[in-house]
Tab-separated table of C-alpha atoms and ligand atoms in Angstrom:
chain	number	residue	atom	x	y	z
A	1	MET	CA	-93.627	-55.726	-14.207
A	2	THR	CA	-92.178	-53.639	-12.274
A	3	GLN	CA	-89.098	-51.991	-11.632
A	4	ALA	CA	-88.422	-52.091	-8.038
A	5	ASN	CA	-89.942	-50.241	-5.042
A	6	PRO	CA	-88.488	-46.468	-5.063
A	7	ALA	CA	-87.146	-46.393	-1.067
A	8	SER	CA	-88.163	-43.867	1.045
A	9	ASP	CA	-86.653	-43.473	4.906
A	10	THR	CA	-89.839	-41.982	6.400
A	11	PRO	CA	-92.113	-44.062	7.772
A	12	SER	CA	-95.699	-44.349	6.187
A	13	GLN	CA	-98.999	-45.621	6.185
A	14	GLY	CA	-99.575	-48.441	4.524
A	15	LEU	CA	-103.820	-48.626	3.592
A	16	ASP	CA	-103.328	-51.642	6.107
A	17	GLY	CA	-102.900	-49.232	9.329
A	18	GLU	CA	-99.676	-51.195	9.562
A	19	ALA	CA	-96.897	-48.773	8.927
A	20	THR	CA	-94.432	-49.083	5.737
A	21	PRO	CA	-90.629	-50.764	6.505
A	22	THR	CA	-88.452	-48.188	6.577
A	23	ASP	CA	-84.955	-48.537	4.284
A	24	ARG	CA	-83.321	-48.892	8.362
A	25	ASP	CA	-86.011	-51.671	9.423
A	26	VAL	CA	-85.298	-53.375	5.752
A	27	LEU	CA	-81.844	-53.527	5.837
A	28	ALA	CA	-81.867	-54.583	9.849
A	29	TRP	CA	-83.680	-57.686	9.051
A	30	THR	CA	-81.671	-58.473	6.234
A	31	HIS	CA	-78.650	-57.410	8.294
A	32	THR	CA	-80.261	-60.482	10.740
A	33	ALA	CA	-78.658	-63.205	8.343
A	34	ARG	CA	-76.701	-66.105	9.942
A	35	PHE	CA	-76.239	-69.449	8.003
A	36	LEU	CA	-78.191	-72.553	9.099
A	37	THR	CA	-76.949	-75.579	7.233
A	38	THR	CA	-75.583	-77.043	4.086
A	39	ALA	CA	-76.963	-79.377	1.776
A	40	SER	CA	-75.454	-81.182	-1.325
A	41	GLU	CA	-78.947	-82.742	-2.347
A	42	LEU	CA	-82.224	-81.307	-2.311
A	43	HIS	CA	-83.472	-84.155	-0.198
A	44	HIS	CA	-81.103	-83.110	3.114
A	45	LEU	CA	-82.676	-79.662	2.691
A	46	PRO	CA	-84.226	-79.305	6.360
A	47	ALA	CA	-88.083	-79.091	6.203
A	48	THR	CA	-89.844	-75.961	6.397
A	49	GLU	CA	-92.917	-73.707	6.647
A	50	LEU	CA	-90.549	-70.900	6.117
A	51	PRO	CA	-90.798	-69.049	3.552
A	52	GLU	CA	-87.729	-69.070	1.769
A	53	ILE	CA	-85.571	-67.141	-0.640
A	54	ALA	CA	-83.589	-68.470	-3.589
A	55	PHE	CA	-79.961	-66.808	-5.136
A	56	VAL	CA	-78.504	-67.833	-7.979
A	57	GLY	CA	-76.722	-66.736	-10.427
A	58	ARG	CA	-73.602	-67.543	-13.739
A	59	SER	CA	-70.292	-67.955	-11.519
A	60	ASN	CA	-68.895	-65.139	-11.434
A	61	ALA	CA	-72.710	-62.675	-11.326
A	62	GLY	CA	-71.848	-61.025	-8.101
A	63	LYS	CA	-73.721	-62.994	-5.737
A	64	SER	CA	-72.061	-63.286	-3.391
A	65	THR	CA	-71.266	-59.885	-2.953
A	66	ALA	CA	-74.342	-59.283	-3.214
A	67	ILE	CA	-76.244	-61.198	-0.748
A	68	ASN	CA	-73.409	-60.152	1.161
A	69	THR	CA	-74.128	-56.607	0.431
A	70	LEU	CA	-77.792	-57.135	1.207
A	71	ALA	CA	-76.628	-58.692	5.019
A	72	GLN	CA	-74.306	-56.718	5.450
A	73	GLN	CA	-71.884	-58.740	6.194
A	74	LYS	CA	-68.409	-59.224	5.083
A	75	ARG	CA	-67.820	-63.193	4.720
A	76	LEU	CA	-71.442	-64.924	5.454
A	77	ALA	CA	-71.585	-66.052	1.465
A	78	PHE	CA	-68.348	-66.572	1.362
A	79	ALA	CA	-69.119	-70.027	2.632
A	80	SER	CA	-70.879	-70.889	-0.778
A	81	LYS	CA	-66.857	-71.054	-1.780
A	82	THR	CA	-65.426	-72.633	0.346
A	83	PRO	CA	-63.859	-76.639	-1.456
A	84	GLY	CA	-66.284	-78.807	-1.332
A	85	ARG	CA	-69.684	-76.057	-0.514
A	86	THR	CA	-69.942	-74.240	-4.276
A	87	GLN	CA	-71.708	-77.327	-5.324
A	88	HIS	CA	-73.831	-77.192	-2.054
A	89	ILE	CA	-77.820	-75.159	-1.558
A	90	ASN	CA	-76.277	-72.161	1.872
A	91	LEU	CA	-79.546	-72.412	4.153
A	92	PHE	CA	-79.173	-68.960	5.884
A	93	GLU	CA	-81.805	-68.118	8.242
A	94	LEU	CA	-83.732	-64.713	9.307
A	95	GLY	CA	-85.505	-62.684	11.736
A	96	PRO	CA	-85.020	-62.444	15.511
A	97	LYS	CA	-82.997	-65.759	16.924
A	98	ASP	CA	-86.068	-66.555	18.758
A	99	ALA	CA	-88.719	-66.970	15.980
A	100	PRO	CA	-87.028	-67.101	12.556
A	101	ASP	CA	-89.787	-65.597	9.804
A	102	ALA	CA	-87.239	-65.950	6.449
A	103	LEU	CA	-84.992	-68.435	4.665
A	104	PHE	CA	-81.783	-67.420	2.477
A	105	ALA	CA	-80.656	-69.949	-0.014
A	106	ASP	CA	-77.118	-69.407	-2.002
A	107	LEU	CA	-77.859	-72.202	-4.677
A	108	PRO	CA	-74.599	-72.606	-6.804
A	109	GLY	CA	-72.822	-70.426	-9.823
A	110	TYR	CA	-73.573	-71.473	-12.568
A	111	GLY	CA	-71.973	-71.593	-15.915
A	112	TYR	CA	-68.635	-71.628	-14.692
A	113	ALA	CA	-66.152	-73.208	-18.256
A	114	ALA	CA	-64.144	-75.985	-16.048
A	115	VAL	CA	-67.003	-77.936	-14.685
A	116	ASN	CA	-67.147	-81.477	-16.481
A	117	LYS	CA	-70.023	-82.071	-17.606
A	118	SER	CA	-70.678	-84.493	-15.457
A	119	ALA	CA	-70.671	-82.291	-12.676
A	120	LYS	CA	-72.988	-79.208	-14.812
A	121	GLN	CA	-75.480	-82.507	-15.256
A	122	ARG	CA	-75.650	-82.910	-11.748
A	123	TRP	CA	-75.862	-79.351	-11.193
A	124	GLN	CA	-79.305	-79.054	-13.292
A	125	LYS	CA	-80.580	-81.554	-11.843
A	126	VAL	CA	-80.191	-80.117	-8.535
A	127	MET	CA	-81.519	-76.585	-9.613
A	128	ALA	CA	-84.217	-78.219	-11.258
A	129	ASP	CA	-85.629	-80.168	-9.184
A	130	TYR	CA	-84.902	-77.800	-6.167
A	131	LEU	CA	-87.309	-74.942	-8.225
A	132	ASP	CA	-89.593	-77.001	-9.515
A	133	VAL	CA	-90.615	-78.768	-5.734
A	134	ARG	CA	-89.548	-77.245	-3.251
A	135	ARG	CA	-92.440	-76.055	-0.965
A	136	SER	CA	-91.257	-73.667	0.835
A	137	LEU	CA	-89.926	-72.159	-1.387
A	138	SER	CA	-91.221	-68.033	-2.224
A	139	GLY	CA	-89.838	-65.737	-4.206
A	140	VAL	CA	-86.597	-66.194	-6.174
A	141	VAL	CA	-83.589	-63.572	-6.684
A	142	LEU	CA	-81.284	-63.376	-10.059
A	143	MET	CA	-78.004	-62.039	-10.525
A	144	VAL	CA	-76.742	-61.597	-13.813
A	145	ASP	CA	-74.322	-58.801	-14.569
A	146	SER	CA	-75.255	-55.759	-16.084
A	147	ARG	CA	-73.028	-55.802	-18.768
A	148	LEU	CA	-73.916	-59.471	-19.766
A	149	GLY	CA	-77.567	-59.414	-19.572
A	150	LEU	CA	-79.381	-62.631	-19.243
A	151	THR	CA	-78.445	-65.299	-20.865
A	152	ASP	CA	-79.220	-68.499	-22.141
A	153	LEU	CA	-78.112	-70.419	-18.842
A	154	ASP	CA	-80.163	-67.774	-16.863
A	155	ARG	CA	-82.919	-68.245	-19.495
A	156	GLN	CA	-82.843	-72.062	-18.847
A	157	LEU	CA	-82.816	-71.585	-15.124
A	158	LEU	CA	-85.789	-69.476	-15.793
A	159	GLU	CA	-88.205	-72.510	-17.245
A	160	PHE	CA	-87.144	-74.394	-14.574
A	161	VAL	CA	-89.332	-72.471	-12.712
A	162	ALA	CA	-91.413	-70.602	-15.075
A	163	ALA	CA	-94.937	-72.889	-13.527
A	164	ARG	CA	-94.600	-71.100	-10.255
A	165	VAL	CA	-93.937	-67.443	-11.287
A	166	ALA	CA	-97.005	-67.874	-13.249
A	167	THR	CA	-99.012	-68.810	-11.104
A	168	GLY	CA	-97.736	-66.008	-8.545
A	169	GLU	CA	-96.661	-69.248	-5.955
A	170	VAL	CA	-92.568	-67.699	-6.599
A	171	ARG	CA	-91.730	-64.171	-6.805
A	172	LEU	CA	-89.044	-63.379	-9.344
A	173	LEU	CA	-86.078	-60.032	-8.763
A	174	VAL	CA	-84.073	-59.900	-11.375
A	175	LEU	CA	-80.673	-57.729	-9.715
A	176	LEU	CA	-78.857	-56.371	-12.662
A	177	THR	CA	-75.734	-56.249	-10.393
A	178	LYS	CA	-72.144	-54.241	-11.096
A	179	ALA	CA	-74.148	-51.274	-12.197
A	180	ASP	CA	-71.815	-49.593	-11.678
A	181	LYS	CA	-69.699	-50.571	-14.379
A	182	LEU	CA	-72.315	-49.146	-16.460
A	183	ASN	CA	-72.837	-45.248	-17.526
A	184	ARG	CA	-76.303	-44.234	-17.688
A	185	LYS	CA	-77.192	-44.483	-20.701
A	186	GLU	CA	-75.825	-48.104	-21.253
A	187	ALA	CA	-77.926	-48.494	-17.746
A	188	ASP	CA	-81.143	-47.317	-18.831
A	189	ALA	CA	-80.052	-50.125	-22.217
A	190	ALA	CA	-79.714	-52.719	-20.057
A	191	LEU	CA	-82.661	-52.126	-17.952
A	192	ARG	CA	-84.702	-52.015	-21.138
A	193	ALA	CA	-83.109	-56.087	-22.895
A	194	ALA	CA	-84.118	-57.671	-19.313
A	195	GLN	CA	-87.428	-55.985	-19.740
A	196	GLU	CA	-88.737	-57.304	-23.108
A	197	LEU	CA	-87.261	-61.094	-22.000
A	198	LEU	CA	-88.604	-60.866	-19.175
A	199	GLY	CA	-91.429	-59.812	-19.958
A	200	GLU	CA	-91.844	-64.006	-21.430
A	201	LEU	CA	-92.470	-64.920	-17.734
A	202	ALA	CA	-95.000	-62.028	-16.878
A	203	THR	CA	-99.693	-63.136	-16.385
A	204	GLU	CA	-102.442	-61.717	-14.510
A	205	HIS	CA	-100.630	-63.183	-10.675
A	206	SER	CA	-96.884	-62.725	-10.819
A	207	ASP	CA	-94.992	-60.470	-9.917
A	208	VAL	CA	-91.623	-59.737	-11.763
A	209	SER	CA	-89.252	-57.311	-10.967
A	210	ILE	CA	-85.979	-55.724	-12.487
A	211	SER	CA	-83.349	-54.282	-11.046
A	212	LEU	CA	-80.007	-51.597	-11.645
A	213	PHE	CA	-77.717	-53.444	-8.431
A	214	SER	CA	-73.796	-51.991	-7.540
A	215	ALA	CA	-72.240	-53.882	-4.393
A	216	LEU	CA	-69.500	-51.237	-4.563
A	217	LYS	CA	-71.601	-47.994	-4.839
A	218	LYS	CA	-74.758	-49.545	-2.603
A	219	SER	CA	-76.855	-48.610	-5.454
A	220	GLY	CA	-80.470	-50.568	-5.726
A	221	VAL	CA	-79.312	-52.182	-1.859
A	222	ALA	CA	-82.120	-50.888	-0.149
A	223	ASP	CA	-84.724	-51.186	-2.268
A	224	ALA	CA	-84.112	-54.947	-3.248
A	225	ALA	CA	-84.577	-55.854	0.932
A	226	HIS	CA	-87.573	-54.077	0.841
A	227	VAL	CA	-88.907	-56.669	-2.412
A	228	LEU	CA	-87.483	-59.178	-0.139
A	229	TYR	CA	-88.878	-58.193	3.219
A	230	GLU	CA	-92.091	-58.229	1.666
A	231	TRP	CA	-91.577	-61.523	-0.008
A	232	ALA	CA	-91.707	-62.801	3.353
A	233	ARG	CA	-94.633	-61.769	4.463
A	234	VAL	CA	-96.789	-61.945	2.409
A	235	ALA	CA	-99.033	-64.885	2.084
A	236	PRO	CA	-98.483	-67.422	0.110
A	237	VAL	CA	-99.791	-68.284	-2.610
A	238	VAL	CA	-101.318	-72.627	-2.246
A	239	ALA	CA	-103.056	-74.586	-5.099
A	240	GLN	CA	-106.756	-74.291	-4.646
A	241	VAL	CA	-108.012	-77.151	-2.891
A	242	PRO	CA	-111.464	-78.593	-2.813
A	243	ASP	CA	-113.388	-77.531	-0.078
A	244	SER	CA	-114.645	-80.778	0.640
A	245	VAL	CA	-110.452	-81.615	1.196
A	246	LEU	CA	-110.743	-78.912	4.047
A	247	ALA	CA	-114.097	-79.834	5.213
A	248	GLY	CA	-111.827	-81.312	8.995
A	249	ALA	CA	-108.812	-80.634	7.522
A	250	PRO	CA	-106.614	-79.657	10.612
A	251	THR	CA	-105.024	-75.727	10.244
A	252	ASN	CA	-102.101	-74.798	7.743
A	253	ALA	CA	-99.441	-74.905	10.029
A	254	ALA	CA	-97.671	-71.981	7.468
A	255	SER	CA	-99.760	-69.930	8.020
A	256	ASP	CA	-99.496	-70.243	11.406
A	257	ALA	CA	-95.528	-70.221	10.514
A	258	ALA	CA	-96.283	-66.389	8.944
A	259	PRO	CA	-96.031	-63.604	11.253
A	260	ASP	CA	-97.684	-60.778	10.090
A	261	ALA	CA	-98.938	-62.401	7.079
A	262	HIS	CA	-102.239	-60.417	5.538
A	263	SER	CA	-104.625	-62.647	5.006
B	1	GDP	P1	-70.707	-64.729	-7.924
B	1	GDP	O1	-69.529	-65.769	-8.031
B	1	GDP	O2	-71.342	-64.864	-7.872
B	1	GDP	O3	-70.926	-64.899	-5.851
B	1	GDP	O4	-69.107	-63.794	-8.191
B	1	GDP	P2	-69.066	-62.852	-6.728
B	1	GDP	O5	-69.608	-61.955	-4.973
B	1	GDP	O6	-67.364	-63.141	-6.722
B	1	GDP	O7	-68.389	-61.532	-7.461
B	1	GDP	C1	-67.427	-61.283	-8.558
B	1	GDP	C2	-66.738	-61.037	-9.094
B	1	GDP	O8	-66.960	-59.306	-8.712
B	1	GDP	C3	-65.431	-60.460	-8.338
B	1	GDP	O9	-64.438	-60.035	-8.433
B	1	GDP	C4	-66.111	-59.272	-7.349
B	1	GDP	O10	-65.189	-58.278	-6.660
B	1	GDP	C5	-66.765	-58.106	-8.447
B	1	GDP	N1	-68.520	-57.665	-8.082
B	1	GDP	C6	-69.226	-58.241	-7.512
B	1	GDP	N2	-69.987	-56.722	-6.877
B	1	GDP	C7	-69.381	-55.892	-7.959
B	1	GDP	C8	-70.187	-54.231	-8.277
B	1	GDP	O11	-71.681	-54.571	-7.794
B	1	GDP	N3	-69.347	-53.596	-9.458
B	1	GDP	C9	-68.101	-54.374	-9.384
B	1	GDP	N4	-67.417	-53.062	-9.642
B	1	GDP	N5	-67.969	-55.336	-9.296
B	1	GDP	C10	-68.115	-56.139	-8.604
């Protein structure tokens, strides 16, 4: 498990010969986010080969603010807060308009006390199904209020996706939000507590990172954008398929659709 990459604005050469993106590059990419569609049920989501990054968190954790801050847009994620859409999955497209390269999925916030039991059960089913079966899901960003830490509901949500995190198929970034409300000592303690809990999810193949984040102070924003940019560009981890099945199989469209994917 790692803390998110130290950001840099100096381009450098990676081992593969590609220039390492600067803060400016990755923030220009997140800035391209635009609303694509909204769905109240999983099967209404468009099937896609684009890597999808899901944003999840308790209501009030700062999820909408974090998405807007990453995208440097004032109202992008507030579509998710309009009446009738709060229980929906809202999709945003990123990359060039004629060649989108990733999707962000804003999932319904959870834990809002006033929600009745049937709505809670419905939420649970939508989230569990989405995290379990959405094939194009390549990463999850879990927003946690840094003053509260991971709650039981957050841990329950992580259980829905733990198996895919363990294989490395789905990557995980935990953002400890509203970090401006903590002093240095409290921030260190919040990081350590989250690290300890998330240690349970770490395996040889998993990619789990944690970062402090403040939309108010704009801290941790570029670091988070670097992580998402990277996720959108790595080749998907797919389940092993026996050679006999692959022989004569058509080309996998997923690898064609992922520009810059490392094979
Ligand atoms: P959501 O329900 O998870 O989408 O949460 P919101 O993005 O609506 O944020 C909930 C509350 O937290 C709002 O009052 C925000 O202004 C506040 N908030 C969000 N991010 C920050 C932050 O970085 N610092 C501080 N101090 N407040 C924040």
